Structures are given as C-alpha cells and as structure tokens.
Coordinates of C-alpha atoms and ligand atoms in Angstrom, one line a residue:
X133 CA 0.0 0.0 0.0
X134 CA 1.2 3.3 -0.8
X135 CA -0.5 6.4 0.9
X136 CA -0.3 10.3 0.1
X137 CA -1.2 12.8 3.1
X138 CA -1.5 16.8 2.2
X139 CA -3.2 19.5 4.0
X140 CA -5.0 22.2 2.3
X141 CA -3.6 25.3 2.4
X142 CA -6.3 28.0 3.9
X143 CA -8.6 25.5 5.6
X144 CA -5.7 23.2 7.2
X145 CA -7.8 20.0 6.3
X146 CA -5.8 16.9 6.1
X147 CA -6.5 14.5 3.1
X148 CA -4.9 11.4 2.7
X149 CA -5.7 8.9 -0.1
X150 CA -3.9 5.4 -0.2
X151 CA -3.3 3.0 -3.2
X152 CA -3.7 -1.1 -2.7
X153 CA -2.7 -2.8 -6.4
X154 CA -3.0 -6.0 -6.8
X155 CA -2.5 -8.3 -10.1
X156 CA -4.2 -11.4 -10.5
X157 CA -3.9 -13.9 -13.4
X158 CA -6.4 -16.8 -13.4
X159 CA -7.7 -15.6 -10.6
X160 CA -4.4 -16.0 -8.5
X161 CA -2.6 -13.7 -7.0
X162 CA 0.8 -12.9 -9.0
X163 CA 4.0 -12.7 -7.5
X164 CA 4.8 -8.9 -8.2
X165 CA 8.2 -6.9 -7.8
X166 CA 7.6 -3.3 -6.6
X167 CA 9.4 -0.3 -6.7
X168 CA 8.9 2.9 -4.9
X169 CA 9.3 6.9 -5.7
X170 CA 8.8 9.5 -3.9
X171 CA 9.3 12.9 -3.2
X172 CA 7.6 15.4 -0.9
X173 CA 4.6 16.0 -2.8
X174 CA 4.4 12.5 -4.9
X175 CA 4.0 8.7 -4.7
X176 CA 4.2 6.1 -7.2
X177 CA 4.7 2.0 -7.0
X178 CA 6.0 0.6 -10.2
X179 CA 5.4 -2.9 -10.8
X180 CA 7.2 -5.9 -12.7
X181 CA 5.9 -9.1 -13.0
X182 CA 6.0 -11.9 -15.7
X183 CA 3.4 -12.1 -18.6
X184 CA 3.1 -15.1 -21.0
X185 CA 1.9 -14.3 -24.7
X186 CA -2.2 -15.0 -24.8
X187 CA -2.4 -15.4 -20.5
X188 CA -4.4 -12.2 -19.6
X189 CA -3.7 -10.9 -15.9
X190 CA -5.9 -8.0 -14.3
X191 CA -4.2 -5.0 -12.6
X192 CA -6.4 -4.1 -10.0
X193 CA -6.0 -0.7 -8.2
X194 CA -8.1 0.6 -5.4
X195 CA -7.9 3.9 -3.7
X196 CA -9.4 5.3 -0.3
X197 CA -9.5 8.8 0.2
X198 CA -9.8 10.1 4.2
X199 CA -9.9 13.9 5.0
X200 CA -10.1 15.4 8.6
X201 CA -13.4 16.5 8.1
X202 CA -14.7 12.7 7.9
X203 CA -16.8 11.7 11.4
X204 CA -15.0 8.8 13.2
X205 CA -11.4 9.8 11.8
X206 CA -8.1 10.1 13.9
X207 CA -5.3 10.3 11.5
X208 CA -6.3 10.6 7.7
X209 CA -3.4 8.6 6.6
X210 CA -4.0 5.5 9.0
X211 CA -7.6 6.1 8.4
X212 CA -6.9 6.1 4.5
X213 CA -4.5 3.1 4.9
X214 CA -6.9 0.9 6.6
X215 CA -10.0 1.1 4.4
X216 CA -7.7 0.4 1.3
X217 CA -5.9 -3.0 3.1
X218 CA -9.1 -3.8 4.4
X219 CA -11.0 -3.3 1.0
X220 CA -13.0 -6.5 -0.8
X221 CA -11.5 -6.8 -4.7
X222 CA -12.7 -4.9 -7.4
X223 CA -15.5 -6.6 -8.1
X224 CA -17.3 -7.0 -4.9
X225 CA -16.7 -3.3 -4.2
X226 CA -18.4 -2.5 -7.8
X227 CA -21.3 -4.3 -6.8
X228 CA -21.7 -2.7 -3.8
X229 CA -21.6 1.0 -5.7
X230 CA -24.2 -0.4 -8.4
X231 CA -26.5 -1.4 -5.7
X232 CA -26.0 2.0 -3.4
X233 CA -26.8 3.4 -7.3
X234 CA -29.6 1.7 -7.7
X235 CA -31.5 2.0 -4.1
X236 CA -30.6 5.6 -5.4
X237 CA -32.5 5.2 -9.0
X238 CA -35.6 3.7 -7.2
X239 CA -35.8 6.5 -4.6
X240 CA -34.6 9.5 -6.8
X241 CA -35.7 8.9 -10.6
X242 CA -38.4 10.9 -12.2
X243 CA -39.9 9.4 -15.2
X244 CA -41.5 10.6 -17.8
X245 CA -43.6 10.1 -20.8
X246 CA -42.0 12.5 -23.2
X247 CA -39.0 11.0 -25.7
X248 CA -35.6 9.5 -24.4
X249 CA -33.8 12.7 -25.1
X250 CA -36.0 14.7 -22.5
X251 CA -35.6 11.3 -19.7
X252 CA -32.2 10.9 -20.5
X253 CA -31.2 14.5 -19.5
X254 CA -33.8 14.5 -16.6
X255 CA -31.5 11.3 -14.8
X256 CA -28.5 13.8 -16.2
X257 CA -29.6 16.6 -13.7
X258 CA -30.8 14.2 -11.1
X259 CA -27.4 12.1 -11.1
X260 CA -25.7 15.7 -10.6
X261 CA -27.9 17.0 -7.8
X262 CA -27.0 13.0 -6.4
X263 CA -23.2 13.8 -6.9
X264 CA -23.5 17.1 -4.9
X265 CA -26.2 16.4 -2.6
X266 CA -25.1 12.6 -1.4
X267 CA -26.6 10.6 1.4
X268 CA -22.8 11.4 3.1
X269 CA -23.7 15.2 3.0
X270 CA -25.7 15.5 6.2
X271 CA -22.4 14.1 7.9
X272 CA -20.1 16.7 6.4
X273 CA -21.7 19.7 7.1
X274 CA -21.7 20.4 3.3
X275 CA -24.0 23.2 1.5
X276 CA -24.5 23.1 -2.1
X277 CA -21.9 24.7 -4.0
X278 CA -23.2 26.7 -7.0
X279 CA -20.7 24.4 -9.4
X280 CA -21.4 20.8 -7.6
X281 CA -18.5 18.6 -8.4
X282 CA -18.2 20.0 -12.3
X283 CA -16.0 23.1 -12.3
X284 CA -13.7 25.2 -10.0
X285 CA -15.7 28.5 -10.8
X286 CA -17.3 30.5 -7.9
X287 CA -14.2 28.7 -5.6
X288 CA -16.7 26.4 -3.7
X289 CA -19.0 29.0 -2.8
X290 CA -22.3 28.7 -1.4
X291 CA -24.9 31.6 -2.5
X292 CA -28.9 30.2 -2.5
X293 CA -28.5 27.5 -5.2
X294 CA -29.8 25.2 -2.9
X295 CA -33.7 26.6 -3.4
X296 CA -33.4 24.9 -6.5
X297 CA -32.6 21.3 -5.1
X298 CA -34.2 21.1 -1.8
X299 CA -37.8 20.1 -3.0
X300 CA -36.6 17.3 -5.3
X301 CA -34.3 16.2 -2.3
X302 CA -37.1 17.0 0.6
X303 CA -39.7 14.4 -1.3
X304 CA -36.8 11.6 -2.0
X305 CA -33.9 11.9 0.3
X306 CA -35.4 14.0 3.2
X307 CA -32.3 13.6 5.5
X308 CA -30.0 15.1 2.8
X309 CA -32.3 18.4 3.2
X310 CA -32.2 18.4 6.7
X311 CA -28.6 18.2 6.6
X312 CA -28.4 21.3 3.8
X313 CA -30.8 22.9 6.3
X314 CA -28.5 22.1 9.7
X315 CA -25.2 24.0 7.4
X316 CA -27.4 27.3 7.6
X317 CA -28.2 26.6 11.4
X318 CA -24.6 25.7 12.1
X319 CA -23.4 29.5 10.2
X320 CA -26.5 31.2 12.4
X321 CA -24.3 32.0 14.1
X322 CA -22.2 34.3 11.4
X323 CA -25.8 35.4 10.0
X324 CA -26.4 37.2 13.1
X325 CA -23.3 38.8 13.2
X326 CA -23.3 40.0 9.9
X327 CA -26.8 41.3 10.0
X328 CA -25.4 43.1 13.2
X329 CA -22.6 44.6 11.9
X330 CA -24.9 45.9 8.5
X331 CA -26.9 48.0 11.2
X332 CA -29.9 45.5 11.2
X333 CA -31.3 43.0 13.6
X334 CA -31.9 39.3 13.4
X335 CA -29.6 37.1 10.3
X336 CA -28.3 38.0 7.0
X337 CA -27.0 35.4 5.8
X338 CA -24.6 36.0 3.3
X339 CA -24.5 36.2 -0.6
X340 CA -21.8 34.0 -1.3
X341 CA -20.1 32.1 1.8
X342 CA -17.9 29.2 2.2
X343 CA -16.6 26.6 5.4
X344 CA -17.2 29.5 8.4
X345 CA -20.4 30.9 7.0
X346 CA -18.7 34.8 6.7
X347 CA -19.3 37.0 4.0
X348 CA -17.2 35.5 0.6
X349 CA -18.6 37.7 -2.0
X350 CA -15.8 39.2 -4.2
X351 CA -15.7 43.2 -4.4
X352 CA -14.5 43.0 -8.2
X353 CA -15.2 40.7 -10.7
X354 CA -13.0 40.2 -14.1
X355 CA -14.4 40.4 -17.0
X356 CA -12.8 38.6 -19.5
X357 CA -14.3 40.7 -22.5
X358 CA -12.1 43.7 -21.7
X359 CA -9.8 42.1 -19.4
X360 CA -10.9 45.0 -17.0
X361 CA -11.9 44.7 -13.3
X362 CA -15.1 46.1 -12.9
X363 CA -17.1 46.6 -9.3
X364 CA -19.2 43.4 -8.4
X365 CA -21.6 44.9 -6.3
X366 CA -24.0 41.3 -6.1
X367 CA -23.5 41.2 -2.2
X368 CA -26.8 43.0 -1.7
X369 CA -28.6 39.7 -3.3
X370 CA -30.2 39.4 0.4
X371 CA -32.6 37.4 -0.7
X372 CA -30.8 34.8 -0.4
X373 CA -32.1 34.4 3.6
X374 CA -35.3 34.5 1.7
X375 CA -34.9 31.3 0.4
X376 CA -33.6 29.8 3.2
X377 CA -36.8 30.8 5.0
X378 CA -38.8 29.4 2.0
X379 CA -36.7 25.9 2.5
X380 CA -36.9 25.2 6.0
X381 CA -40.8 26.1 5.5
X382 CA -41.1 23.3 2.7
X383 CA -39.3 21.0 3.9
X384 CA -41.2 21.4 7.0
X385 CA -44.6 20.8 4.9
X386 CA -43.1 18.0 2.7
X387 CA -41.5 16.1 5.7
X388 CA -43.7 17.6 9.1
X389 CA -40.3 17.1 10.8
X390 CA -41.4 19.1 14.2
X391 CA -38.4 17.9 15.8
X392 CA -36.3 20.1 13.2
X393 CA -38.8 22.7 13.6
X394 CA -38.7 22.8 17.2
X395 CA -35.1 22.6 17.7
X396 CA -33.8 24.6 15.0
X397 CA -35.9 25.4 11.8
X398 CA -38.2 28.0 14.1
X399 CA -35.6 30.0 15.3
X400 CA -33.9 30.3 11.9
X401 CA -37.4 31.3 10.0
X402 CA -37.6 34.1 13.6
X403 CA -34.0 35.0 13.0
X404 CA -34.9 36.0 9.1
X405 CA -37.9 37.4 9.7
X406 CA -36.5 39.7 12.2
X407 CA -33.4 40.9 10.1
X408 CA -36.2 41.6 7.1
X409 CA -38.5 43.7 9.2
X410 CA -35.0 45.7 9.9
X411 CA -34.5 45.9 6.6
X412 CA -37.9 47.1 5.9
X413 CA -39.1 50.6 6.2
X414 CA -42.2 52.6 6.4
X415 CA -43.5 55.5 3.8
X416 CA -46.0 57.1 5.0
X417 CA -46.8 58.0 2.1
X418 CA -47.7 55.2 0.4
X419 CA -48.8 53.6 3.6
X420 CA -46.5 50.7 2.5
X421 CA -43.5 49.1 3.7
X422 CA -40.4 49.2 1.3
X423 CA -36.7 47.6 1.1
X424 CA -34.3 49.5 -0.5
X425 CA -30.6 48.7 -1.5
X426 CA -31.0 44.9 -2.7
X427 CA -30.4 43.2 -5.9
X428 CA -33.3 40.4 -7.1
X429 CA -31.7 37.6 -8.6
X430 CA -31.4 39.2 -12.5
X431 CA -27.5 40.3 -11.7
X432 CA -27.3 42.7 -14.6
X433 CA -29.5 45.4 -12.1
X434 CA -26.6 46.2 -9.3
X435 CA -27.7 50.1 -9.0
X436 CA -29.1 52.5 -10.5
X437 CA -27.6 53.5 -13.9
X438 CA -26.1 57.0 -12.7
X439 CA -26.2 56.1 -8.8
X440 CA -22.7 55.5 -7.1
X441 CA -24.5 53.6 -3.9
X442 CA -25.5 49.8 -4.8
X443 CA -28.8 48.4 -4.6
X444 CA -32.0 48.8 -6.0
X445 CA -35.5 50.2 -4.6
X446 CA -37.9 47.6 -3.9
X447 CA -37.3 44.8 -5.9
X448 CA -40.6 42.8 -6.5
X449 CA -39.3 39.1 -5.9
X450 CA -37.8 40.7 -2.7
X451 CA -40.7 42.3 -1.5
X452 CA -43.2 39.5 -2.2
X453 CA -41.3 37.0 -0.9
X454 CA -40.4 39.1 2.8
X455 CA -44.6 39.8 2.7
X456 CA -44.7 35.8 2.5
X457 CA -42.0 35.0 5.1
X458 CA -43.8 37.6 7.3
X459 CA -47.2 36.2 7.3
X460 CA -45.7 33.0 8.3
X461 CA -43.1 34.1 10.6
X462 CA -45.7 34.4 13.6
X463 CA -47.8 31.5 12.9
X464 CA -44.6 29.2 13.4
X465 CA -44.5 29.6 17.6
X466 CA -47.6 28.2 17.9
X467 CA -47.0 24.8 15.7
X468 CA -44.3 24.4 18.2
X469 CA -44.4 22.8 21.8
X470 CA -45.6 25.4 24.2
X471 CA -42.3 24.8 26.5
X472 CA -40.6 25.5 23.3
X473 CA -42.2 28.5 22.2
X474 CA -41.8 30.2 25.3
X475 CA -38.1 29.4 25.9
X476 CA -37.5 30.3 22.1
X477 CA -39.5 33.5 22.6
X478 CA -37.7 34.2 25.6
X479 CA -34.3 32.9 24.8
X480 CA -34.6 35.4 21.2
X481 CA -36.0 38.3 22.8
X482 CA -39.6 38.0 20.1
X483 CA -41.9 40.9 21.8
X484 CA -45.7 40.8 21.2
X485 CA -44.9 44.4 18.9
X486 CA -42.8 42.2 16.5
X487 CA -44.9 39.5 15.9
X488 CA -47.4 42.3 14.8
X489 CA -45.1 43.9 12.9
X490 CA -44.4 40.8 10.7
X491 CA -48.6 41.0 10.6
X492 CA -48.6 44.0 9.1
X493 CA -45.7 43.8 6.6
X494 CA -47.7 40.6 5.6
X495 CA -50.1 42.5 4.2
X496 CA -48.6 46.0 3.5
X497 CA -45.1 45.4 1.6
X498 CA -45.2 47.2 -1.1
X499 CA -44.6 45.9 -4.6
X500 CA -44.3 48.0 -7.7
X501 CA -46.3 47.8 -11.1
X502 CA -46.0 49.0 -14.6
X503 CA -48.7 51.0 -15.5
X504 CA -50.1 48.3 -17.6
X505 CA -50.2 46.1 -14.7
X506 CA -47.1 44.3 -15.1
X507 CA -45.0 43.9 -11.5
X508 CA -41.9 46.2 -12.0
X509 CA -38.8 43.9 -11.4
X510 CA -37.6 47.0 -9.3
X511 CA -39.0 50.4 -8.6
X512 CA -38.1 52.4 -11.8
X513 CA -38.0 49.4 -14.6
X514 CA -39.9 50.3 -16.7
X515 CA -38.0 53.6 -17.2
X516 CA -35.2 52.0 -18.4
X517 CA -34.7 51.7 -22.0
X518 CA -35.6 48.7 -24.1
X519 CA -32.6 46.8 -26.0
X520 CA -32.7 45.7 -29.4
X521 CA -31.8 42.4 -29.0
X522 CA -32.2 41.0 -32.3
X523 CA -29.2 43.8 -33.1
X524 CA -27.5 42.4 -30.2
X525 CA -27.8 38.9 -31.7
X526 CA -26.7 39.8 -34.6
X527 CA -23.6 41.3 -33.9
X528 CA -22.7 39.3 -31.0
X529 CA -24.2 35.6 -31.1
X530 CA -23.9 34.6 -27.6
X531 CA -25.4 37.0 -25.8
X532 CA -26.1 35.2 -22.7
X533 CA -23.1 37.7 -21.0
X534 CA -24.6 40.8 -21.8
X535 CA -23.6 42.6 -19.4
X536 CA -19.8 41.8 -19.8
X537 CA -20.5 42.6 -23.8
X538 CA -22.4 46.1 -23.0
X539 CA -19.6 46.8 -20.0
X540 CA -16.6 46.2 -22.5
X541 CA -17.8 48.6 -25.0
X542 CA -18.3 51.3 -22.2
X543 CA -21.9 50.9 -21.8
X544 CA -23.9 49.7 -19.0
X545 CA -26.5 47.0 -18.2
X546 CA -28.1 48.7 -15.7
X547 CA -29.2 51.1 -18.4
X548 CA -31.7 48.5 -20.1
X549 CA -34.8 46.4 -19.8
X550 CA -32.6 43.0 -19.7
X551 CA -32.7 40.5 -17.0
X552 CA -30.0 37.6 -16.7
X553 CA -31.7 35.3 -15.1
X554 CA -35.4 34.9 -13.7
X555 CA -36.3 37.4 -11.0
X556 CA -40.2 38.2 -10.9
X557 CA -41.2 35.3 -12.4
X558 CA -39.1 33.3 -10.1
X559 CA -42.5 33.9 -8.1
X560 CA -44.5 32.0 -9.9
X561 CA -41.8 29.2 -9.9
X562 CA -41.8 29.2 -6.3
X563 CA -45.5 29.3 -5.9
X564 CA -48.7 28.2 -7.7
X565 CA -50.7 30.4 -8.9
X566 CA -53.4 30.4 -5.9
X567 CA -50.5 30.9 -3.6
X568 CA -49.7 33.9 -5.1
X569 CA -53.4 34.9 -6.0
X570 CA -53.8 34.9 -1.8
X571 CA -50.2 36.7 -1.2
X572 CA -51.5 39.5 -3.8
X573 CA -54.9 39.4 -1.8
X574 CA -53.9 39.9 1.0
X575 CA -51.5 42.6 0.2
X576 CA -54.3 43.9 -1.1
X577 CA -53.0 43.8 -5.1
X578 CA -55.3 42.6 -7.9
X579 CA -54.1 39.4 -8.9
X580 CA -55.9 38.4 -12.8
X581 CA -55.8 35.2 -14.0
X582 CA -53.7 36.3 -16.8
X583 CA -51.1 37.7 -14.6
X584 CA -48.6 34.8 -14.4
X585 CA -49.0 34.3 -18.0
X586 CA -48.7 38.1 -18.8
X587 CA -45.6 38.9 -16.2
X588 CA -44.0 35.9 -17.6
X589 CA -44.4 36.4 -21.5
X590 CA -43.0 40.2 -20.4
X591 CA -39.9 38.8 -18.5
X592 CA -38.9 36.1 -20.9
X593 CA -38.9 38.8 -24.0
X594 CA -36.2 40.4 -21.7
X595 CA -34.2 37.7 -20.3
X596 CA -30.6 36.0 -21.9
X597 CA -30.9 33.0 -19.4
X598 CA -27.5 33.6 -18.8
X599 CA -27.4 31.0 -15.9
X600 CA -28.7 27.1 -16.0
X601 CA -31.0 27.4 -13.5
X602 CA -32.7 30.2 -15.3
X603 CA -33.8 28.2 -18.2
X604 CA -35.1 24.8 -16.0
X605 CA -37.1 27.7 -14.2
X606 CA -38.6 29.5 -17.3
X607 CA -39.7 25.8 -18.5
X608 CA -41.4 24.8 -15.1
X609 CA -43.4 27.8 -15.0
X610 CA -44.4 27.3 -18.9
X611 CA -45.3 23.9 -18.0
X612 CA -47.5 25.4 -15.0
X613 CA -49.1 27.7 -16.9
X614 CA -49.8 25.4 -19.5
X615 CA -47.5 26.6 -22.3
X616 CA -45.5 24.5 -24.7
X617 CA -41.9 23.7 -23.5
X618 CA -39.0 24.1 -25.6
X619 CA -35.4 24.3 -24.8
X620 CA -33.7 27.3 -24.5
X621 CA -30.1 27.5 -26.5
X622 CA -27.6 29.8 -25.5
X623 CA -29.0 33.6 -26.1
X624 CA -32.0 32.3 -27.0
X625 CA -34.7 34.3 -25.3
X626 CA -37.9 32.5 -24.5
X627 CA -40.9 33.6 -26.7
X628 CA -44.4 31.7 -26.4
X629 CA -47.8 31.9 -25.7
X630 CA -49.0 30.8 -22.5
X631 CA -52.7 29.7 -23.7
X632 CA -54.4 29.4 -20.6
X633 CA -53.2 29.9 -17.2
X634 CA -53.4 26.9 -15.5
X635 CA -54.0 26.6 -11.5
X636 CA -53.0 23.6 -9.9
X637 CA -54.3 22.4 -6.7
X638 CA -53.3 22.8 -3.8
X639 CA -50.3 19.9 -2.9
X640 CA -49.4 19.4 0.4
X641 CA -46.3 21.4 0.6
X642 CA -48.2 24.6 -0.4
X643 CA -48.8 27.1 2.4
Ligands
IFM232 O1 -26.5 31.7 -7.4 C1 -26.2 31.9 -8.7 C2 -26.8 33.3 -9.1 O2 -28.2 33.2 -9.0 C3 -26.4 33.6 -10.5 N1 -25.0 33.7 -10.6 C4 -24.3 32.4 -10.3 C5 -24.7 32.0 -8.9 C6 -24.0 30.7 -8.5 O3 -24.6 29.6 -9.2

C-alpha cells in the first residue's frame, strides 16, 4: 500500500488517499516486484511481473481517500490506509456501488412520458444533484456549491443554489435536506453577526459564503471581454435568507419534521424574519412598507444607472417573498411545543410588537407595477430603455453575458430592460398560482388570472438566461401555466404563448 497525506492550504484539512494494487492472473494472486518513488509532494509503486503471450492478468488498483473532516477519523493517513488494506476486490466493491446506485434510482428517478432525449437529460440533472447532494452530505456539514462537483468557478462557494434542489431532495432523500438545512443553522451564528454589523437586527446570511459561514462575496469581478476589473456589487442579493426561509418552511410541509422545527428550523425562520422587518421601512406616504438597496436575482441590475451607492429600490421578488416569510413568521410559535415557544420567545427576545409587525408587513409590503399592470422587477424598470436584442444577436451571437458585452464597449446593463436570469417570475416558480393569487390578496394587489402568464411572456422577451438554472425555471413555469416547453439555447430568449393559465391544486407542501 502506498498512501499520500497533504493539507490544504487555507482551511488546514488533512487529506490522505492510499493505493492497494494487486494483479491477478487466473484468478491467483501474481508474484509482483515493486518499486517505490517519492518525493515530498508525490508517490508512485511501479510494478514488474511476468506475462506469457495469450495469459491475460488483471491490474487491479483501489484507492481510499480520508480527510479530517470525515466523522470517526483520527489520523487521515492511518484512516486512508486501513479502508484500502481492508477493502473486498474490485469486483465485490463494484457491486456494492451499483446497488447504493440503484437504491438511489428507485428512490430518486423521475420518469417521464415524453422522448428519451428529454428522460435521459432529466437522470443527467438528477445524477448531478445526487453527486452534490449525497446521502454522506448531512455528515459533512456540506452546503451546495453553485458548481457541484463539475468546475472550479465560484471557488466552492455557497450563494442560495440550494432553493433549486431542496424540493426534489425533501420528497426523495429527506435527511439530505435536513442536513443542507443544519449547514445554515450551524453558520446562524455568522448570520447574526453580519446582519449586526450591517446595522440590522436578526440574520443576514450571506450572498456568497464558504466553510465558516462569513461574508465571501468578491468586491470585483473580471471580465474577461475587456480584461478590465469592474465593481461586483451582487452582495446586496439578500434574498438569499429569503430562500432559506422558503426551505426550511417546505421542507417542514413536505417532511412535518417538528423535531427540526422545534429545535432549529423555528428560530432560523424568527432570525430571518426579524433581520427583514429591519430591513424594511415605512412610507408614510404610500402607507406601504419598502426595502431599498438589494439586488433580485437578474445580476445585470446592481444600481441605478447614474447612482454610485449599490442596490435597488424595492425589488418585486424581494418584496413578495419578505410579505410571504412575514405572514408565516408568527404563525410558526404556535406549531411548536408550548415549552418551546416560550423558551424560544424568551431565549430570542420576540416581543408581542414584533410578531405584529411581521402581521402588518404581511399585508402591507409594497410591490411596484408598470402601468399596464405588469410587476416592475424593481422600482423604476420600466423607465429603463428597451434593448434591441435581435441587433445584439446579430452582432454578437452569444449574448447570454450581456452585461460583460455592454460593459466592455463602455456601456452599462443597468441602463436596459434586460434580466440575466429569472427574477419576478421566479414567483410564480416558487408558488402556484393560488398561492400567489392569496399573497396578492392579501396585500391587497389585484391578482388576474392572466397575470402569471402576462408577467411571464414580459420577463422572458427580456431575459438572456444567462445562468442554468434560469432556463429549467422558465420551462417549469411554462409547464404550470400550460405553455408549450421548448429548450432554450444559449442567447436564445424565450418567446411563447402561455394559452391558458393553468392553476394547480393545492399539494401538500403549499402554504
Ligand atoms: O446563485 C447563482 C446566481 O443566481 C447567478 N450567478 C451564479 C450563482 C451561482 O450559481
């Protein structure tokens, strides 16, 4: 056995992996000569041994990999060692792996009726989410990184990709969501010192963060087009504690885990709620509550075109969402056991003022509208200027990155009607339609029957789908509102005709 040990630089995490070869020739062992070289940073065995013209022999490596973060592990390289020496052969360990697979595939696969090209990428997307979000995860204390297992970009980082994953995961693998949801609770922690040192109450949790939970989002951002640095102002995406509050809710009405409500998933929702209605502000004028400074999830919108502070006024999915959170925040004490309750209310300091406050943001955020009815992205849209995209096309092809193209000739995305990803209409991904028909209700917004289908068609005319998410979420919603699905190719923007707007009942994990 020959065994490698290394610790990471930053994080000091010890990783060891050790090697076992063995080489077999009608199924006996064969007597091998080995040789060894190494150097600091490198191992390697090489092997001689006899072969006879038309007598095949199998070379059969295996390698364990330890790391310090692994539960029940002293020493990585003993640990490492061990598992390899005491490892079956190849192929008992290969059917153990095809039968962890499959248990998987039973549990996990989605099948469809539509044509082997559409199931085939379906098990693509579900093996990746499988790769990320593994049965191990709830023992690492692992969130999902926005680039899983398939590329170095965003270093790791954790921003709120996990919204997209957790109700696939909460309906199939319900301890892997719990564990996604114990990460946040374990950098609560962090939240609430961040939101503190922001000037608000309760927990921010942060746009991009890593291991610790701090703030990881970078000040500058390259862009490759001009080779220039250029301010990356996406740290006031807060929504991001949005969505966390939106997935311990679900996966608290998918699963009715009370024990993870009770003992952390309540005072996380409180914690959230409490940093939004310190976000939050009153105009008296409009006899509304409003949230300035944030960016929704479109990340071409980081200011205002001619403003040198970041942020946006009131962005729509922001608003709604906080008005959701809100209305539950206060109902979640009482689904908790009265001991509970009290010791949590105590323990957090939640006064009988707040829990009204959150009542009244409920049904008094504001949200802003185009004149025609459509819900402004942000406060001020719909005085930006439309592109011409098909010119765009034309000259560029790709035009997923427009906001690196615009920026590198000197221009600005902030400037235009152009979303990168989805941002209002991640609304009606979130929610069905009667969901959101209540939410508008009771904020005391019309809400048409034509006004998923309407804010949709509107968006997707404006949106480059620069992001892989974006796409999976423009076809959900067409497929919820009863539109024809049709992939999306790179700066393809989405064009269709929702024919009738569809509502769904009511599924369990609705609130
Ligand atoms: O979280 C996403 C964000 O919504 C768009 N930019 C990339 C991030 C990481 O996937």
């Amino acid at each position: 056995v020959i065994a490698l040990k290394v610790r990471t630089r930053q994080s000091n995490t010890y990783i060891s992996q050790a090697a076992r070869t063995r080489v077999f020739a009608a199924g006996q062992p064969v007597e091998v000569e080995r040789r060894l070289f190494q150097s600091e940073d490198y191992i390697q065995q090489g092997l001689t041994f006899e072969l006879a013209q038309q007598a095949p022999v199998r070379v059969e490596k295996m390698v364990t990999v330890a790391t310090s973060r692994d539960p029940a592990t002293g020493d990585t390289l003993v640990k490492a060692g061990a598992s390899v020496v005491r490892s079956p052969g190849f192929a008992q360990t290969l059917g153990r792996h095809m039968g962890a697979w499959e248990e998987l595939w039973r549990v996990c696969d989605v099948r469809t009726r539509c044509d082997e090209e559409v199931q085939h990428r379906l098990r693509l997307h579900i093996c990746h989410i499988l790769q990320v979000c593994s049965r191990h995860t709830p023992h690492l204390d692992a969130g999902v990184p926005a680039r899983g297992l398939n590329g170095e970009a965003y270093r790791g980082h954790v921003f709120w990709d996990e919204l997209y994953v957790h109700r696939f995961l909460a309906l199939r693998l319900p301890e892997v969501t719990r564990g996604l949801l114990m990460y946040r609770h374990r950098r609560l922690e962090e939240a609430r010192a961040a939101a503190q040192e922001a000037g608000f109450a309760g927990a921010m949790f942060p746009w991009q963060s890593g291991s610790d939970g701090t703030d990881e989002t970078p000040r500058w951002h390259l862009n490759p087009l001009s080779g220039r640095w250029e301010p990356d102002l996406s740290r006031y995406q807060r929504h991001v504690s949005a969505a966390i509050f939106y997935n311990v809710w679900h996966y608290f009405q998918i699963t009715g885990d009370l024990p993870f409500l009770r003992d952390d998933g309540a005072e996380m929702m409180v914690e959230i709620a409490r940093f939004w209605a310190s976000v939050a502000h009153f105009n008296p004028d409009r006899e509304r509550y409003e949230i300035h400074a944030v960016m929704g999830p479109d990340e071409f919108h980081e200011k205002y075109p001619s403003a040198r502070e970041g942020g946006l006024r009131n962005n729509a999915y922001t608003n709604v969402m906080v008005a959701w959170l809100c209305g539950l925040a206060g109902a979640v004490l009482p689904l908790l056991p009265e001991p509970r309750a009290d010791a949590l209310r105590s323990r957090l300091d939640i006064w009988d003022g707040e829990l009204s406050l959150w009542e009244d943001m409920s049904r008094r955020m504001f949200v802003p509208f185009h004149e025609d009815g459509i819900v402004s992205q942000f406060e001020g849209y719909e005085q930006l200027e439309e592109l011409d995209w098909g010119a765009c096309r034309k000259r560029y092809g790709n035009i997923q990155r427009l906001d690196r193209i615009l920026r590198s000739e000197g221009d600005d995305p902030n400037r235009y009607k152009v979303s990168k990803q989805a941002d209002v209409v991640m609304l009606f991904y979130l929610f069905f339609s009667a969901t959101l028909r209540r939410l508008f209700e009771h904020l005391s917004y019309e809400y048409r029957p034509d006004t998923a289908a309407r804010n949709v068609a509107y968006c997707d005319q404006r949106t480059s789908h620069s992001r892989g998410r974006s796409p999976g979420a423009a076809g959900a919603i067409r497929v919820r509102l009863g539109g024809e699905l049709r992939e999306l190719g790179p700066g393809d923007t989405a064009t269709f005709e929702a024919s009738s707007p569809v509502v769904r009942t009511r599924r369990r994990s609705e609130p």
